Short mmCIF file of C-alpha atoms in Angstrom, two decimals:
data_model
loop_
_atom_site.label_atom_id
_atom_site.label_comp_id
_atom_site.label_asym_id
_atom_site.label_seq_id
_atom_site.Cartn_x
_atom_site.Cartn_y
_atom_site.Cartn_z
CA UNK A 1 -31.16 8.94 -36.99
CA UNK A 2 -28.21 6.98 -38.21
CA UNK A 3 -26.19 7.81 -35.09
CA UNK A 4 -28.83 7.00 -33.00
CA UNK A 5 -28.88 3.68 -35.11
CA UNK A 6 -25.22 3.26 -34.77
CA UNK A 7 -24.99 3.74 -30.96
CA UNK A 8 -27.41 1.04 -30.35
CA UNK A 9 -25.94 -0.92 -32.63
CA UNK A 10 -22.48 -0.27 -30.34
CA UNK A 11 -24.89 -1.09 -27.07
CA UNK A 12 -26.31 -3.96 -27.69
CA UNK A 13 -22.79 -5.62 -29.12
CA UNK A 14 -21.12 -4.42 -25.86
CA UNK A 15 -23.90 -6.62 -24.14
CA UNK A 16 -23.56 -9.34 -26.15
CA UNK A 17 -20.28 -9.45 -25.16
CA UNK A 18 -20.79 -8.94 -21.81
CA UNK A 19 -23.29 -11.52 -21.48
CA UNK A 20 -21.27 -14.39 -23.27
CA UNK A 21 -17.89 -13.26 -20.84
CA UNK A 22 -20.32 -13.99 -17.89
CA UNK A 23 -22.15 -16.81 -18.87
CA UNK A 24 -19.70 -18.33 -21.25
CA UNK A 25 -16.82 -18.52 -17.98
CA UNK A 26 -15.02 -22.05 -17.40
CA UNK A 27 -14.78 -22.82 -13.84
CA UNK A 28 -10.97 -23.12 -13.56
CA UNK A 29 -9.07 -26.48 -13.21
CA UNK A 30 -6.85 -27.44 -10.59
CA UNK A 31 -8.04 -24.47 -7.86
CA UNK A 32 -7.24 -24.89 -4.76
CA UNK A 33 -9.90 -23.85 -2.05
CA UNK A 34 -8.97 -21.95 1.10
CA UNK A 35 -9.32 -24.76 3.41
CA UNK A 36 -6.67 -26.05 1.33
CA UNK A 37 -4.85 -23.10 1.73
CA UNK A 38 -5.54 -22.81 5.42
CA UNK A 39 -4.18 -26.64 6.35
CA UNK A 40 -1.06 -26.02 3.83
CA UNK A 41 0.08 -22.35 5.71
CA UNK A 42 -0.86 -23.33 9.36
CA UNK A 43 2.62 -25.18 10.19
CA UNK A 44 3.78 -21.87 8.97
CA UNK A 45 1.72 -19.79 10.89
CA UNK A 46 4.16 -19.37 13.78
CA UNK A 47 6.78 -18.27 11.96
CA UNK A 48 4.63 -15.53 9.41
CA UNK A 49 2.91 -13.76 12.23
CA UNK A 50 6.75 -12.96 14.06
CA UNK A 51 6.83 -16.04 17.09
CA UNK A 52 9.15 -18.02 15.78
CA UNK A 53 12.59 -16.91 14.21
CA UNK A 54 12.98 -19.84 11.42
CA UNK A 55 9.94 -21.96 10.19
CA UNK A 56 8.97 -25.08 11.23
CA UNK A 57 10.21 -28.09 9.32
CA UNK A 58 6.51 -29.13 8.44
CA UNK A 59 6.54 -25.73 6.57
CA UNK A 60 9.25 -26.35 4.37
CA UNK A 61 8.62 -29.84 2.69
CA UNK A 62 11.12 -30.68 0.21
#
């Protein structure tokens, strides 16, 4: 009985800490979204898929 005892024991704080890793998660600060992804790579886009042999100046801003 006490290893039956002892496993739960192990089960239930595995799903504690499961739960508060889940529920307990900070959204993340300064994330960019993909639309903010998409605008910053399309100048580029010419140049990453093969078309263009250098990039664009609008790609590269210093």
């Amino acid at each position: 009985m006490a290893v039956k005892k002892m496993v739960e024991a192990v089960f239930v704080v595995g799903l504690v800490v499961t739960m508060m890793n889940v529920w307990g998660a900070v959204p993340v600060e300064g994330a960019i979204s993909c639309n903010q992804v998409v605008s910053a790579m399309t100048p580029c886009a010419t140049y990453l898929i093969g078309n263009a042999a250098t990039p664009a100046a609008a790609c590269c801003p210093s």
